[in-house]
Amino acid sequence: MSPDLDVFLRGRHVGVLSDSTGHLSFQYTPAIMERYGTSSVVLSLSLPVSNDAIVGPRVSSYFDGLLPLENDRYGLAEQHGLQISDTLGFLSILGPDLPGALQIFPSKAAMEPARWDQGFVPKPIFKQPKAAELMIPDLLISEEWALRVARSAGLPAVDACLTVDGASEHLAVTRYDYTPDGEWLHQEDFNQALALPREPMYEDKTSTPSRLTQLTALAKPHMRDPAEFMRTLLRAVTFNLLIGNGDAHSKNYTLLIRDGGEVRLAPMYDVAPTRLLCDATEHAGHALGGERKLSKLTLEHLVQEGTSWGLEQEDARAAAVEVLESAGKAAAREPADDRIDFLSELVPARSEDLLKGGTARDRGPERTSPFHAAYRKLFPSNHNPLHGGPGRRGGKPC
């Protein structure tokens, strides 16, 4: 059995995570109770402050959500003699270096709070495709372009640049959880906020209320400007539909939680036109207006989804239309690598399709590079016939 863990937030001891009965439990400290009061949001929307120890799936969902996917744990498990399901064991190793303002240490081994980040210089996150993503051609170059398009359209999105190491490409992503004045920002993804298990990250039902409706309802009491929060979220959802992002699931949307409990939406990240690169990525990540398939979603689905959160119909429509117009123009304007230059025409065309009330087209001219020919041979039912060739290495370099 792994030892208890001390949980620190912004250098302050907030609670103890333990597993004495085979189930994780979390107990806030008396100091946190006195400072914030019962039911306050400190760590997570799913774990409001309580006098009593919190036990059950929501504790497991939150803390397991801090760890890598199970497939990425095997090497570490073998190295340290851990079971894949040993959340405390993994957190005792990875806890000091979690994203954002949260740190976790074995009890009695924690750093002094005043020294919790002393001398640390945050670095960009270097991203490589996951195993499943290796089947999607030109993913990183497309993600860099999509993030650039989002920022050009006035949407909050992380900055990124491409690095090349021999034949390998990497995407360096600027951290959004560390401010220029040295403040770490606390964060949780939508899965954690809703106390959902890691799987399914993708919403698997179309019944009401939708997952995003549940999220906005849960977060609304803690928003400074609920209407603007909902507009910002709808803009992000609209952009992901426009570019055909089949990776826009609940772990790829994140909340920032300020000291005192106010929540706001983090900048967009993991934004890529996966559907336009690979037919197999059809899921929109969430049910929007009762529809989950990217190929079937329309502007009306977006408006319906926004109104289900509490936006006025015209407000929701204006937010979605604004993104379709501005991002469509930005996609035509932003330079694209030769391998993905078809996106500069396809994404604006998708914008026109959606603005006219229809579904967005998926296809452009046939892709003819040797790589894509081999890809079609291996995956004949999933290939996406789009234009592009090996071309130059482009995108924004580091």
Coordinates of N, CA and C in Angstrom, one line a residue, residues 26-123:
F26 N -9.8 11.9 0.3 CA -9.1 13.2 0.3 C -9.7 14.0 1.5
Q27 N -8.9 14.5 2.3 CA -9.3 15.3 3.5 C -8.6 16.7 3.4
Y28 N -9.5 17.7 3.3 CA -8.9 19.1 3.3 C -8.4 19.4 4.7
T29 N -7.4 20.2 4.8 CA -6.8 20.6 6.1 C -7.7 21.6 6.8
P30 N -7.6 21.6 8.2 CA -8.4 22.6 8.9 C -8.1 24.1 8.5
A31 N -6.9 24.3 8.1 CA -6.5 25.7 7.7 C -7.3 26.1 6.4
I32 N -7.5 25.1 5.5 CA -8.2 25.4 4.3 C -9.7 25.6 4.6
M33 N -10.2 24.8 5.5 CA -11.6 25.0 6.0 C -11.8 26.4 6.5
E34 N -10.9 26.8 7.4 CA -11.0 28.2 8.0 C -10.8 29.3 7.0
R35 N -10.0 29.1 6.0 CA -9.7 30.2 5.1 C -10.8 30.3 4.0
Y36 N -11.3 29.2 3.5 CA -12.3 29.3 2.4 C -13.7 29.0 2.8
G37 N -13.9 28.1 3.8 CA -15.3 27.7 4.1 C -15.8 26.5 3.4
T38 N -16.8 25.9 4.0 CA -17.5 24.7 3.4 C -18.1 25.0 2.0
S39 N -17.9 24.1 1.1 CA -18.5 24.1 -0.3 C -17.7 25.1 -1.2
S40 N -16.6 25.7 -0.7 CA -15.8 26.5 -1.6 C -15.1 25.7 -2.6
V41 N -14.8 26.3 -3.8 CA -14.0 25.6 -4.8 C -12.5 26.0 -4.6
V42 N -11.7 25.0 -4.3 CA -10.3 25.2 -4.1 C -9.5 24.4 -5.1
L43 N -9.7 23.1 -5.0 CA -9.0 22.1 -5.8 C -9.7 21.8 -7.1
S44 N -11.0 21.6 -7.0 CA -11.8 21.1 -8.2 C -13.3 21.4 -8.0
L45 N -14.0 21.6 -9.1 CA -15.4 21.8 -9.0 C -16.1 20.5 -8.5
S46 N -15.4 19.4 -8.7 CA -16.0 18.1 -8.2 C -15.6 17.8 -6.8
L47 N -14.7 18.6 -6.2 CA -14.3 18.3 -4.8 C -14.4 19.6 -3.9
P48 N -15.6 20.1 -3.8 CA -15.8 21.3 -2.9 C -15.3 21.0 -1.5
V49 N -14.9 22.1 -0.8 CA -14.3 22.0 0.5 C -15.3 21.4 1.5
S50 N -14.9 20.4 2.3 CA -15.8 19.7 3.2 C -15.0 19.4 4.5
N51 N -15.8 19.4 5.6 CA -15.2 19.1 6.9 C -14.9 17.6 6.9
D52 N -15.6 16.8 6.2 CA -15.4 15.3 6.2 C -14.5 14.9 5.1
A53 N -13.9 13.8 5.3 CA -13.1 13.2 4.2 C -14.0 12.9 3.0
I54 N -13.5 13.1 1.8 CA -14.3 12.9 0.6 C -13.8 11.5 0.1
V55 N -14.7 10.6 -0.1 CA -14.4 9.3 -0.6 C -15.3 8.9 -1.8
G56 N -14.7 8.1 -2.7 CA -15.6 7.7 -3.8 C -15.0 8.0 -5.1
P57 N -15.8 7.7 -6.2 CA -15.3 7.8 -7.6 C -14.8 9.2 -7.9
R58 N -15.4 10.3 -7.3 CA -14.9 11.6 -7.7 C -13.5 11.9 -7.3
V59 N -13.1 11.3 -6.2 CA -11.7 11.5 -5.7 C -10.8 10.7 -6.7
S60 N -11.1 9.5 -7.1 CA -10.3 8.7 -8.0 C -10.3 9.4 -9.4
S61 N -11.4 9.9 -9.8 CA -11.5 10.6 -11.1 C -10.6 11.8 -11.2
Y62 N -10.6 12.6 -10.1 CA -9.8 13.8 -10.1 C -8.3 13.5 -10.1
F63 N -7.9 12.7 -9.2 CA -6.4 12.4 -9.0 C -5.9 11.5 -10.1
D64 N -6.6 10.5 -10.5 CA -6.1 9.7 -11.6 C -6.0 10.5 -12.9
G65 N -6.9 11.6 -13.0 CA -6.8 12.4 -14.2 C -5.6 13.3 -14.3
L66 N -4.8 13.3 -13.2 CA -3.5 14.0 -13.2 C -2.4 13.2 -13.9
L67 N -2.7 11.9 -14.1 CA -1.6 11.0 -14.5 C -1.7 10.8 -16.0
P68 N -0.6 10.3 -16.6 CA -0.7 9.9 -18.0 C -1.7 8.8 -18.3
L69 N -2.1 8.6 -19.5 CA -3.0 7.5 -19.9 C -2.3 6.2 -19.5
E70 N -3.2 5.2 -19.3 CA -2.7 3.9 -18.8 C -1.6 3.3 -19.7
N71 N -1.8 3.5 -21.0 CA -0.8 2.9 -22.0 C 0.6 3.6 -21.9
D72 N 0.6 4.8 -21.3 CA 1.9 5.5 -21.1 C 2.5 5.3 -19.7
R73 N 1.9 4.4 -18.9 CA 2.4 4.2 -17.6 C 3.2 2.9 -17.4
Y74 N 3.2 2.0 -18.4 CA 3.8 0.7 -18.3 C 5.3 0.8 -18.0
G75 N 6.1 1.7 -18.7 CA 7.5 1.8 -18.4 C 7.8 2.2 -17.0
L76 N 7.0 3.2 -16.5 CA 7.2 3.7 -15.2 C 6.8 2.7 -14.1
A77 N 5.7 2.0 -14.4 CA 5.3 0.9 -13.5 C 6.3 -0.2 -13.4
E78 N 6.9 -0.6 -14.5 CA 7.9 -1.6 -14.4 C 9.2 -1.1 -13.7
Q79 N 9.5 0.1 -13.9 CA 10.7 0.7 -13.3 C 10.6 0.8 -11.8
H80 N 9.4 1.1 -11.3 CA 9.2 1.3 -9.9 C 8.4 0.2 -9.2
G81 N 8.0 -0.9 -9.9 CA 7.3 -2.0 -9.3 C 5.9 -1.6 -8.9
L82 N 5.2 -0.8 -9.8 CA 3.9 -0.4 -9.5 C 2.8 -1.1 -10.3
Q83 N 1.6 -1.3 -9.8 CA 0.5 -1.7 -10.6 C 0.0 -0.5 -11.4
I84 N -0.5 -0.8 -12.6 CA -1.0 0.3 -13.4 C -2.1 1.1 -12.7
S85 N -2.9 0.5 -11.8 CA -4.0 1.1 -11.2 C -3.6 1.8 -9.9
D86 N -2.3 1.8 -9.5 CA -1.8 2.4 -8.3 C -1.7 3.9 -8.4
T87 N -2.8 4.6 -8.3 CA -2.8 6.1 -8.4 C -1.8 6.8 -7.4
L88 N -1.9 6.4 -6.2 CA -1.0 7.0 -5.2 C 0.5 6.7 -5.5
G89 N 0.8 5.5 -5.9 CA 2.2 5.2 -6.3 C 2.7 6.1 -7.4
F90 N 1.9 6.3 -8.4 CA 2.4 7.1 -9.5 C 2.5 8.6 -9.1
L91 N 1.5 9.0 -8.3 CA 1.5 10.4 -7.8 C 2.7 10.7 -6.9
S92 N 3.1 9.6 -6.2 CA 4.3 9.8 -5.3 C 5.6 10.1 -6.1
I93 N 5.6 9.6 -7.4 CA 6.7 9.8 -8.3 C 6.5 11.1 -9.1
L94 N 5.4 11.3 -9.7 CA 5.1 12.3 -10.6 C 4.6 13.6 -10.0
G95 N 4.1 13.5 -8.7 CA 3.4 14.6 -8.1 C 4.1 15.9 -8.0
P96 N 5.5 15.9 -7.7 CA 6.2 17.1 -7.6 C 6.2 17.9 -8.9
D97 N 6.0 17.3 -10.1 CA 6.1 18.0 -11.4 C 4.8 18.0 -12.2
L98 N 3.7 18.1 -11.5 CA 2.4 18.2 -12.2 C 2.3 19.6 -12.9
P99 N 1.5 19.6 -13.9 CA 1.2 20.9 -14.6 C 0.5 21.9 -13.6
G100 N 0.7 23.2 -13.8 CA 0.0 24.2 -13.0 C 0.5 24.3 -11.6
A101 N -0.4 24.8 -10.7 CA 0.0 25.2 -9.4 C -0.1 24.1 -8.4
L102 N -0.3 22.8 -8.8 CA -0.5 21.7 -7.9 C 0.7 20.9 -7.8
Q103 N 1.1 20.5 -6.6 CA 2.2 19.6 -6.3 C 1.8 18.6 -5.2
I104 N 2.3 17.3 -5.4 CA 1.9 16.3 -4.4 C 3.2 15.6 -4.0
F105 N 3.3 15.3 -2.7 CA 4.5 14.7 -2.1 C 4.1 13.6 -1.2
P106 N 4.9 12.6 -1.0 CA 4.7 11.7 0.1 C 4.7 12.4 1.4
S107 N 3.8 12.1 2.3 CA 3.7 12.8 3.6 C 5.0 12.8 4.3
K108 N 5.3 13.9 5.0 CA 6.5 14.2 5.8 C 7.8 14.4 4.9
A109 N 7.5 14.3 3.5 CA 8.7 14.5 2.6 C 8.4 15.8 1.8
A110 N 7.4 16.5 2.0 CA 7.0 17.7 1.2 C 8.0 18.8 1.4
M111 N 8.2 19.6 0.4 CA 9.0 20.7 0.5 C 8.4 21.8 1.4
E112 N 9.2 22.7 1.9 CA 8.6 23.8 2.7 C 7.8 24.6 1.7
P113 N 6.5 25.0 2.0 CA 5.7 25.7 1.1 C 6.4 27.0 0.5
A114 N 7.2 27.6 1.3 CA 7.8 28.9 0.8 C 8.8 28.6 -0.3
R115 N 9.2 27.3 -0.4 CA 10.3 27.0 -1.4 C 9.7 26.1 -2.5
W116 N 8.4 26.0 -2.7 CA 7.9 25.0 -3.5 C 8.2 25.2 -5.0
D117 N 8.5 26.4 -5.5 CA 8.9 26.6 -6.9 C 10.2 27.4 -7.0
Q118 N 10.9 27.4 -5.9 CA 12.1 28.3 -5.9 C 13.1 27.8 -7.0
G119 N 13.6 28.7 -7.8 CA 14.6 28.4 -8.8 C 14.1 27.7 -10.0
F120 N 12.8 27.4 -10.1 CA 12.3 26.7 -11.3 C 12.0 27.6 -12.4
V121 N 12.5 27.2 -13.6 CA 12.3 28.0 -14.8 C 11.4 27.1 -15.7
P122 N 10.1 27.5 -16.0 CA 9.3 26.7 -16.8 C 9.8 26.7 -18.2
K123 N 9.6 25.5 -18.9 CA 10.0 25.4 -20.3 C 8.8 25.0 -21.1

